[in-house]
Coordinates of C-alpha atoms in Angstrom, one line a residue:
X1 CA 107.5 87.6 82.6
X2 CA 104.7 85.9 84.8
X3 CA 102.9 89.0 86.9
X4 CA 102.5 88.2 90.8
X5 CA 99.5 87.0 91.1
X6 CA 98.9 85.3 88.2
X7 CA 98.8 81.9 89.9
X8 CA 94.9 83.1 91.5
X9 CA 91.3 82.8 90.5
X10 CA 88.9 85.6 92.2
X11 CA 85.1 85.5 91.7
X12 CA 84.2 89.3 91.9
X13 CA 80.5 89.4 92.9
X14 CA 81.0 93.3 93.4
X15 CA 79.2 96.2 91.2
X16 CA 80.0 100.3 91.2
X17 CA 83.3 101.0 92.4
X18 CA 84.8 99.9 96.1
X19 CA 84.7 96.3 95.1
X20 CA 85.7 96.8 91.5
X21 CA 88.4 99.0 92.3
X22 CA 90.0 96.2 94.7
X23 CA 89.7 93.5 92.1
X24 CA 91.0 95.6 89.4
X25 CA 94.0 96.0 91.4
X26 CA 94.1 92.2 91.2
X27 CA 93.1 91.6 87.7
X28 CA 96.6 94.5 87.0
X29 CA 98.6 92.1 89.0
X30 CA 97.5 88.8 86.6
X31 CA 94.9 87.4 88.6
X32 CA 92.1 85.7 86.5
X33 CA 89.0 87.9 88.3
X34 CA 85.5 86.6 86.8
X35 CA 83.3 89.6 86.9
X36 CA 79.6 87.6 87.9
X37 CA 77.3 89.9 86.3
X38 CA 73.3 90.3 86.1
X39 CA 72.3 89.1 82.3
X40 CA 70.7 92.1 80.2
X41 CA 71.9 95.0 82.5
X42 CA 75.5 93.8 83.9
X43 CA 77.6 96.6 86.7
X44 CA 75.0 99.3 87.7
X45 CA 77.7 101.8 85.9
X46 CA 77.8 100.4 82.6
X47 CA 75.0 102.8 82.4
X48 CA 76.8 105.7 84.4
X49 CA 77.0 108.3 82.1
X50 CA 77.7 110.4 80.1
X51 CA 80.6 110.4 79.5
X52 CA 79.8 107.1 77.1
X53 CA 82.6 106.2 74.2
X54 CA 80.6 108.3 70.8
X55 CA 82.2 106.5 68.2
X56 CA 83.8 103.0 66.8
X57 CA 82.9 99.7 67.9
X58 CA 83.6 100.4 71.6
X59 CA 80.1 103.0 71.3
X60 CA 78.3 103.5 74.5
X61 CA 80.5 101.9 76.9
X62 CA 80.8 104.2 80.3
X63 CA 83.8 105.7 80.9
X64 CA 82.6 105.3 84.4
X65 CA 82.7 101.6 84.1
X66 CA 85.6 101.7 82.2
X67 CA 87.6 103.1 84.9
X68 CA 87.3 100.4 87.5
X69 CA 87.3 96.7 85.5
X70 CA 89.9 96.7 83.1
X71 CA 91.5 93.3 82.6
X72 CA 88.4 91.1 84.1
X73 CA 86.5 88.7 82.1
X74 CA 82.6 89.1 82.2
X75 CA 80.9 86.1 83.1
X76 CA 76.7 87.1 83.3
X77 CA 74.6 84.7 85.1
X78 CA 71.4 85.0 86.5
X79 CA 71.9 84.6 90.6
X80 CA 68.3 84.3 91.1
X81 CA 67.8 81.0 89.2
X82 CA 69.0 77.7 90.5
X83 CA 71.2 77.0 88.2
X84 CA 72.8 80.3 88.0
X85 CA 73.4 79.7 91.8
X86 CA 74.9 76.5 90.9
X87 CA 77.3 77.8 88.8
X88 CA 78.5 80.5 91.1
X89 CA 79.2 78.1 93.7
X90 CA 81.2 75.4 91.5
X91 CA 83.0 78.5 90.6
X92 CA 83.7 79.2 94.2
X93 CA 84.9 76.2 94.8
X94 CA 87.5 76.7 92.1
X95 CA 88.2 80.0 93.4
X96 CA 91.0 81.4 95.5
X97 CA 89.6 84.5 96.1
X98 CA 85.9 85.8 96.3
X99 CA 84.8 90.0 96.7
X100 CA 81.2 91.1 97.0
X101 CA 79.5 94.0 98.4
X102 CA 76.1 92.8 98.6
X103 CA 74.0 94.1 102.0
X104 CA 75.0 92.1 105.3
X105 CA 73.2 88.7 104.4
X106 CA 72.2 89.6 101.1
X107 CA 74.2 86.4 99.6
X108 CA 72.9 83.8 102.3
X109 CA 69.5 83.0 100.7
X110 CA 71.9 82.3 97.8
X111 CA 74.2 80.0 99.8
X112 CA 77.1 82.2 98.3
X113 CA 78.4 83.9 102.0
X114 CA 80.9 82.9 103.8
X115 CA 79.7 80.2 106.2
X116 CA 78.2 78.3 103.1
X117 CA 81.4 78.5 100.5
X118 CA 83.4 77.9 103.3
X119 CA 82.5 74.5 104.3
X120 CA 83.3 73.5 100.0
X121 CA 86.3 75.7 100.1
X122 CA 88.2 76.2 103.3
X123 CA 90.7 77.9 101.9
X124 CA 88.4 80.4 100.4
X125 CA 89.2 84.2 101.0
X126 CA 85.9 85.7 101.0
X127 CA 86.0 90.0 101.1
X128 CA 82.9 91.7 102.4
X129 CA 82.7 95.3 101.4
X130 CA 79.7 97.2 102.9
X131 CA 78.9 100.9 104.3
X132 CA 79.3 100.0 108.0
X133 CA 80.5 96.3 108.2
X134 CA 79.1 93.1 109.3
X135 CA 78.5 94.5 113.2
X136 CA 76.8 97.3 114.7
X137 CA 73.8 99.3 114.9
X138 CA 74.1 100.4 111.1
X139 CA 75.2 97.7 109.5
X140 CA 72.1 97.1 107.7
X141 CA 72.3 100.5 106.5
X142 CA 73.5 101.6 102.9
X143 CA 76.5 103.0 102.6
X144 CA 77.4 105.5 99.4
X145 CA 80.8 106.8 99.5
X146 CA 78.5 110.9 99.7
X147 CA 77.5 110.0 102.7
X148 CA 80.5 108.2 104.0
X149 CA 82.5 111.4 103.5
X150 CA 80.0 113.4 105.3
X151 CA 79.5 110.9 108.3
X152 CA 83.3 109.9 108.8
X153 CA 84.5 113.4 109.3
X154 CA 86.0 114.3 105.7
X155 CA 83.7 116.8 104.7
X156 CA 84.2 118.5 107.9
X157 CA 87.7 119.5 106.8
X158 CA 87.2 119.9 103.8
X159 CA 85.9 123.1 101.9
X160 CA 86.4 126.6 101.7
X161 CA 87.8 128.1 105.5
X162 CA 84.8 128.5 108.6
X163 CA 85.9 131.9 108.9
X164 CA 84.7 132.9 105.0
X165 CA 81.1 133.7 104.2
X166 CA 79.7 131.0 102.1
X167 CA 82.4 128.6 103.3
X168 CA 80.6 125.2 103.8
X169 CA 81.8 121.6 103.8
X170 CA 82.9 119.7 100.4
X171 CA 83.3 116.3 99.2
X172 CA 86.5 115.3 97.7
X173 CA 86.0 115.6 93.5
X174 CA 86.6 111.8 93.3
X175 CA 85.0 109.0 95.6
X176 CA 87.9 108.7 97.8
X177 CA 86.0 106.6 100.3
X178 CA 85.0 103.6 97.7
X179 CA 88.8 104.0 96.4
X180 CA 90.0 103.9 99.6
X181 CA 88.0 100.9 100.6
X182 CA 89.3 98.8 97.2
X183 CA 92.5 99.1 98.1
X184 CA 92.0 98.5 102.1
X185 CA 90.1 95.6 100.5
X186 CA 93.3 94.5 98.4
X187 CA 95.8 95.1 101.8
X188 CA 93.6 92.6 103.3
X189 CA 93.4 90.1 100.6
X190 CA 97.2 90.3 100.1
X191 CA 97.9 89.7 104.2
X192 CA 94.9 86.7 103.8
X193 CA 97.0 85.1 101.3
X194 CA 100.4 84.6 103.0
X195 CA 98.4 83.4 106.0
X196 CA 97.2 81.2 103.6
X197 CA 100.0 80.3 102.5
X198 CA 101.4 79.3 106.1
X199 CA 98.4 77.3 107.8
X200 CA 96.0 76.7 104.3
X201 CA 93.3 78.7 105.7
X202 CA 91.4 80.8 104.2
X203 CA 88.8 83.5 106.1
X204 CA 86.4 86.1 106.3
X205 CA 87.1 90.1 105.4
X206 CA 85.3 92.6 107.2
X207 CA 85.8 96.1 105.1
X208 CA 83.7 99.1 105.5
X209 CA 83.9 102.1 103.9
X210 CA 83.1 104.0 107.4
X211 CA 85.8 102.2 109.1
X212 CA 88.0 103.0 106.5
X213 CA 86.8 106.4 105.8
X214 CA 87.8 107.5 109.8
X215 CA 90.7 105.2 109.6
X216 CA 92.3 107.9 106.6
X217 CA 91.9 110.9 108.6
X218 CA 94.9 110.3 109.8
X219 CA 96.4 113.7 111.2
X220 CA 93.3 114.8 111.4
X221 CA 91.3 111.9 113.2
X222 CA 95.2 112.3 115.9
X223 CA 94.3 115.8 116.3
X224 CA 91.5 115.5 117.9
X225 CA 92.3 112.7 120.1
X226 CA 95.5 114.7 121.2
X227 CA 93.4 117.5 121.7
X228 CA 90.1 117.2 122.0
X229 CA 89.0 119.9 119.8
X230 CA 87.4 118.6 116.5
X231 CA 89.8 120.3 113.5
X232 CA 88.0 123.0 111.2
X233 CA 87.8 123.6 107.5
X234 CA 90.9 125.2 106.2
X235 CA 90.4 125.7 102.8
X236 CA 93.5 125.1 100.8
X237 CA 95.6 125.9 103.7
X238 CA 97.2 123.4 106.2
X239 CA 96.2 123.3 109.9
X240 CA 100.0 122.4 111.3
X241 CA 102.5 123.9 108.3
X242 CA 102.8 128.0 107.2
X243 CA 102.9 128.8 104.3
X244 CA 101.1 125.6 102.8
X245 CA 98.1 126.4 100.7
X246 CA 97.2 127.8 97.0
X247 CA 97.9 131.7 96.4
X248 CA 96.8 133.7 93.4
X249 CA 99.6 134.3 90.8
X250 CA 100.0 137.4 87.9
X251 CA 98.3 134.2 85.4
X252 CA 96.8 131.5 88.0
X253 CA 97.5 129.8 90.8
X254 CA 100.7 128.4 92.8
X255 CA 100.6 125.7 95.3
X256 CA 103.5 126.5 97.4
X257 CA 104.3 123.7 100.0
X258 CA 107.1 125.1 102.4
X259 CA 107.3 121.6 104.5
X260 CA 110.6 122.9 106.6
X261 CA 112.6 125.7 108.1
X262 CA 114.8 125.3 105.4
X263 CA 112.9 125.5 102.7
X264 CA 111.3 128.7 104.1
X265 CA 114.5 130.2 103.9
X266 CA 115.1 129.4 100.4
X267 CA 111.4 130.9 99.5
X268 CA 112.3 134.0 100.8
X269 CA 115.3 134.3 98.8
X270 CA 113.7 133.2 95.7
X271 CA 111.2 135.7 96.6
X272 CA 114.0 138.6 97.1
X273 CA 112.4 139.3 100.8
X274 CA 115.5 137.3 102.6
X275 CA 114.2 139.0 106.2
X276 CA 111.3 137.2 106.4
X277 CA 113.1 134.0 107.1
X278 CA 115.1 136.4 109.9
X279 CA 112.1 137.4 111.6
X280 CA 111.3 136.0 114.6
X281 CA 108.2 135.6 114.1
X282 CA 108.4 133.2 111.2
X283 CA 111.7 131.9 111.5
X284 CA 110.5 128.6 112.6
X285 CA 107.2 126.9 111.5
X286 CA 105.6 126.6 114.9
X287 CA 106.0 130.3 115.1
X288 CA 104.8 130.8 111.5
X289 CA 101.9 129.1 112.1
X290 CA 100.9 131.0 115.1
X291 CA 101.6 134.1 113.1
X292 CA 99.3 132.6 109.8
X293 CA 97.1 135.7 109.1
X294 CA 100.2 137.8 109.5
X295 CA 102.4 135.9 107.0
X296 CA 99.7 134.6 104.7
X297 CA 98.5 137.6 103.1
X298 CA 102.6 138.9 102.6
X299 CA 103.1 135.5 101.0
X300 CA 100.4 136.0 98.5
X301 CA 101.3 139.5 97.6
X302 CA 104.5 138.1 96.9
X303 CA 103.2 135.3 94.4
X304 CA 101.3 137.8 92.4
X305 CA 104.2 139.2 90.9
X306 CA 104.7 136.6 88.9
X307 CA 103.4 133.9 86.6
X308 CA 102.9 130.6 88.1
X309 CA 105.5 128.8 85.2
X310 CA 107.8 131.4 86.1
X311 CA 107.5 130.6 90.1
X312 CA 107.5 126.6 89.4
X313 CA 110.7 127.4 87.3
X314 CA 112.4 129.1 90.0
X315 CA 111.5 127.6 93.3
X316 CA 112.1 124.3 91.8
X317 CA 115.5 125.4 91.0
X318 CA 115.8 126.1 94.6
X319 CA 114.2 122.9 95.5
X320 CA 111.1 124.4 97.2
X321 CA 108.4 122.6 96.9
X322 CA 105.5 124.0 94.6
X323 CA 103.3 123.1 91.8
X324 CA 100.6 124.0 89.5
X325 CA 96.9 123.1 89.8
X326 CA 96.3 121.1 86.6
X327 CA 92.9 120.2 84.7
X328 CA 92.4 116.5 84.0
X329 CA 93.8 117.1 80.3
X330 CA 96.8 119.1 81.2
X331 CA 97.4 116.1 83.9
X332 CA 97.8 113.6 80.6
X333 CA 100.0 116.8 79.2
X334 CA 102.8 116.8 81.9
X335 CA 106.3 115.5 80.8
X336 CA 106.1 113.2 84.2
X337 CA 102.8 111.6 83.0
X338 CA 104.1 111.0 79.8
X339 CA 107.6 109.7 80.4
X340 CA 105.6 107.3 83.4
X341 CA 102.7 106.2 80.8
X342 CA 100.1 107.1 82.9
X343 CA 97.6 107.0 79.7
X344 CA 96.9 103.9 78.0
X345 CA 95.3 105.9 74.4
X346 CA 94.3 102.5 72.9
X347 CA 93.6 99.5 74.6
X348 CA 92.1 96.3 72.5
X349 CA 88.3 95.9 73.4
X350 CA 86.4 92.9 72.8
X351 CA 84.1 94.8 70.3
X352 CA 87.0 95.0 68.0
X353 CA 87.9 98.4 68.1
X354 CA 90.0 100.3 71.2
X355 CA 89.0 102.2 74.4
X356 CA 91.4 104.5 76.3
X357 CA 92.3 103.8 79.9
X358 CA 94.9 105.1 82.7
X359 CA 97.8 103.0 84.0
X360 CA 98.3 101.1 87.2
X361 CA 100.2 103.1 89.4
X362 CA 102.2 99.5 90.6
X363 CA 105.9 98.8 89.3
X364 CA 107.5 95.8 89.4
X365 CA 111.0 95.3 88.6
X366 CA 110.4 91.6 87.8
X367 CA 107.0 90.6 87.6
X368 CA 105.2 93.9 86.1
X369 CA 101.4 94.5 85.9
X370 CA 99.1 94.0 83.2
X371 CA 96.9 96.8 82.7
X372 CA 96.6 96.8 79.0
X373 CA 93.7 94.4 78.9
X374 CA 90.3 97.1 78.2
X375 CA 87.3 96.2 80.5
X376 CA 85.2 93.7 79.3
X377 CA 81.7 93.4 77.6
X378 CA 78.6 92.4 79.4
X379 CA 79.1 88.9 79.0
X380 CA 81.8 88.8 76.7
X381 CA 83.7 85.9 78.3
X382 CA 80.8 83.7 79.7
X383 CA 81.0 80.6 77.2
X384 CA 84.9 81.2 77.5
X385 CA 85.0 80.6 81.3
X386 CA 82.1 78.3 81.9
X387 CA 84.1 76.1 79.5
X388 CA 87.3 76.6 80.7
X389 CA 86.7 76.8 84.3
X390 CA 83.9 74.0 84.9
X391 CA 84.2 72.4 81.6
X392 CA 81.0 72.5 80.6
X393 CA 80.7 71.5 76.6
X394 CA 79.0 74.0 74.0
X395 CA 75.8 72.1 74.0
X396 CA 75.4 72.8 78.1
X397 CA 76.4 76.6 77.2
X398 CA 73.6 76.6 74.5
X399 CA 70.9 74.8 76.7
X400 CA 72.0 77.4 79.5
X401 CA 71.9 79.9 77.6
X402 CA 68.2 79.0 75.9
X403 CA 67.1 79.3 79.4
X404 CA 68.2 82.6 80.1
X405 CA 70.7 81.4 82.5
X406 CA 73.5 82.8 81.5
X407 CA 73.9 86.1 78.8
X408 CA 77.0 85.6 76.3
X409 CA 78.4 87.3 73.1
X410 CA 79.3 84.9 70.3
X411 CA 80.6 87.8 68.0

């Protein structure tokens, strides 16, 4: 079966892991994406590490780079030499798509932004992912998705509770604000493409990682409009729901997530204290909440009496809500995780040998993704593509590549 998107070309001029992550997205949904990389070095996180793959052919590919460019084909030119400049442009032109996160005019001495490519490709859809965006007072600034979290208001509800000593502000253990970005980035693209596909037009993308960064506060960001008092760290705990947060077991930790009345109810029975759920003072959530400190520490009394399988096993049987809090390996270990095939343990890489990598989350039920294509080599498709794509002959690859034009792998 043909996958959705299998009909588009996207040049991906885009390094570390907002841009990548969008195009990867693309390159799962059968887009051809030609990764443009720098000759001798490629993606800044090809050398991100460790972790690095020890063994086999694959040895010394990041695992950082790994997880963001699965199913692209590396194409490494040298941007800074006319003819490198010429062949990202004819490339453009053949393009549907094009993603880059250089700085705000960083691609204009090129001729590769938007105004340029646009006049040879109108209906060119051409994705700018920066720290603040194409406007404003900081938009020449860097943007790092660290410093995103702190400055768009995640790290200021998130992190141990303001009332403990030594409670201080956190980032999220994974870059959610690049992540986020990619796949803001890949929204846009997809809405781009059915106006496209009405009026033949293509346009400009505007995506910043601060924009989106406040954008995904969500509640939070509502809170304080509604408000107009900024929310506060809560730990594990939820500012709006009772009881919501993690709490100690007799062997480790329960996440219990009582979301309604009803479920409250059903806790408490579970829990053999069925006059909780009778009290006034905790019979409804709004109440509950009010009465947090109260409840809280009689909840997590309650949890230590047991182990957290022996919880899960009976609060799920009640259909409460709850969970464990998993390691990365016992993720890969869960029966869901399995029977889903979130882990792709041997994907063919271009060295010859395999690398592993982690599913796309997308289903299909008639034109499914392709995610079992490993990431790709520095350079490991650049005759492949310059041939294919622009039909250059192998005596213009060699005389390119004698140059240092252009970086490939013959093996």
């Amino acid at each position: 079966m043909t996958a959705p998107l299998s009909h588009l070309r996207v040049l991906d001029l885009s390094r570390v892991l907002a841009g990548p992550w969008s195009t990867q997205a693309l390159a799962d949904m059968g887009a051809d994406v030609i990764k443009i990389e720098r000759p001798g070095s490629g993606d800044d996180t090809r050398g991100w590490g460790p972790p690095f793959v020890a063994d086999g052919p694959a040895a010394g590919e990041s695992a950082y780079f790994m997880a963001a460019n699965r199913g692209k084909k590396s194409v490494a030119v040298d941007i800074a030499s006319d003819e490198g400049r010429a062949l990202i442009i004819e490339l453009a032109k053949k393009s549907d798509i094009l993603v880059e996160n250089y700085k705000v005019g960083g691609l204009k001495k090129y001729g590769l932004d938007y105004e340029s490519l646009s006049e040879i490709n109108p209906g060119l859809i051409y994705c700018s992912i920066t720290g603040f965006g194409q406007t404003g007072p900081y938009a020449q600034r860097a943007g790092y998705d660290f410093m995103i979290q702190g400055m768009g208001g995640l790290m200021s509800v998130t992190g141990e509770r303001d009332a403990l000593p030594g409670g201080g502000p956190q980032k999220a253990g994974v870059a959610l604000a690049d992540i986020l970005t990619g796949l803001n980035a890949t929204i846009a693209i997809l809405g781009a493409l059915a106006h496209r596909e009405r009026t033949g037009e293509g346009q400009h993308l505007d995506i910043a990682l601060f924009d989106v960064q406040v954008a995904s506060l969500a509640n939070q960001a509502l809170s304080y409009l509604v408000s107009g008092t900024s929310p506060v760290r809560m730990g594990n705990a939820h500012t709006a729901i009772v009881p919501y947060e993690v709490f100690a077991s007799s062997d480790g930790h329960l996440i219990l997530a009582v979301g309604n009345d009803g479920q409250f109810v059903r806790f408490c029975e579970v829990a053999g204290r069925p006059e909780l759920a009778a009290d006034p003072r905790f019979a409804v959530n709004r109440d509950r909440v009010a009465h947090r400190e109260i409840l809280a520490p009689m909840v997590a009394e309650i949890i230590k009496t047991r182990t957290t399988r022996e919880w899960i096993a009976d609060l799920e049987a009640a259909a409460v809500p709850c969970g464990p809090i998993n390691t990365i390996a016992e993720v890969f270990e869960e029966p869901q995780a399995k029977a889903r095939g979130l882990m792709n343990p041997a994907l063919p890489h271009g060295s010859g040998g395999t690398v592993p990598g982690v599913a796309s989350p997308l289903r299909f039920s008639r034109t499914p993704v392709n995610d079992k294509v490993a990431p790709p080599m520095l350079g490991e498709h650049t005759r492949e593509v310059l041939a294919r794509v622009l039909g250059l002959d192998e005596a213009e690859l060699d005389a390119l590549e004698a140059g240092g034009t252009v970086q490939s792998r013959k093996d």
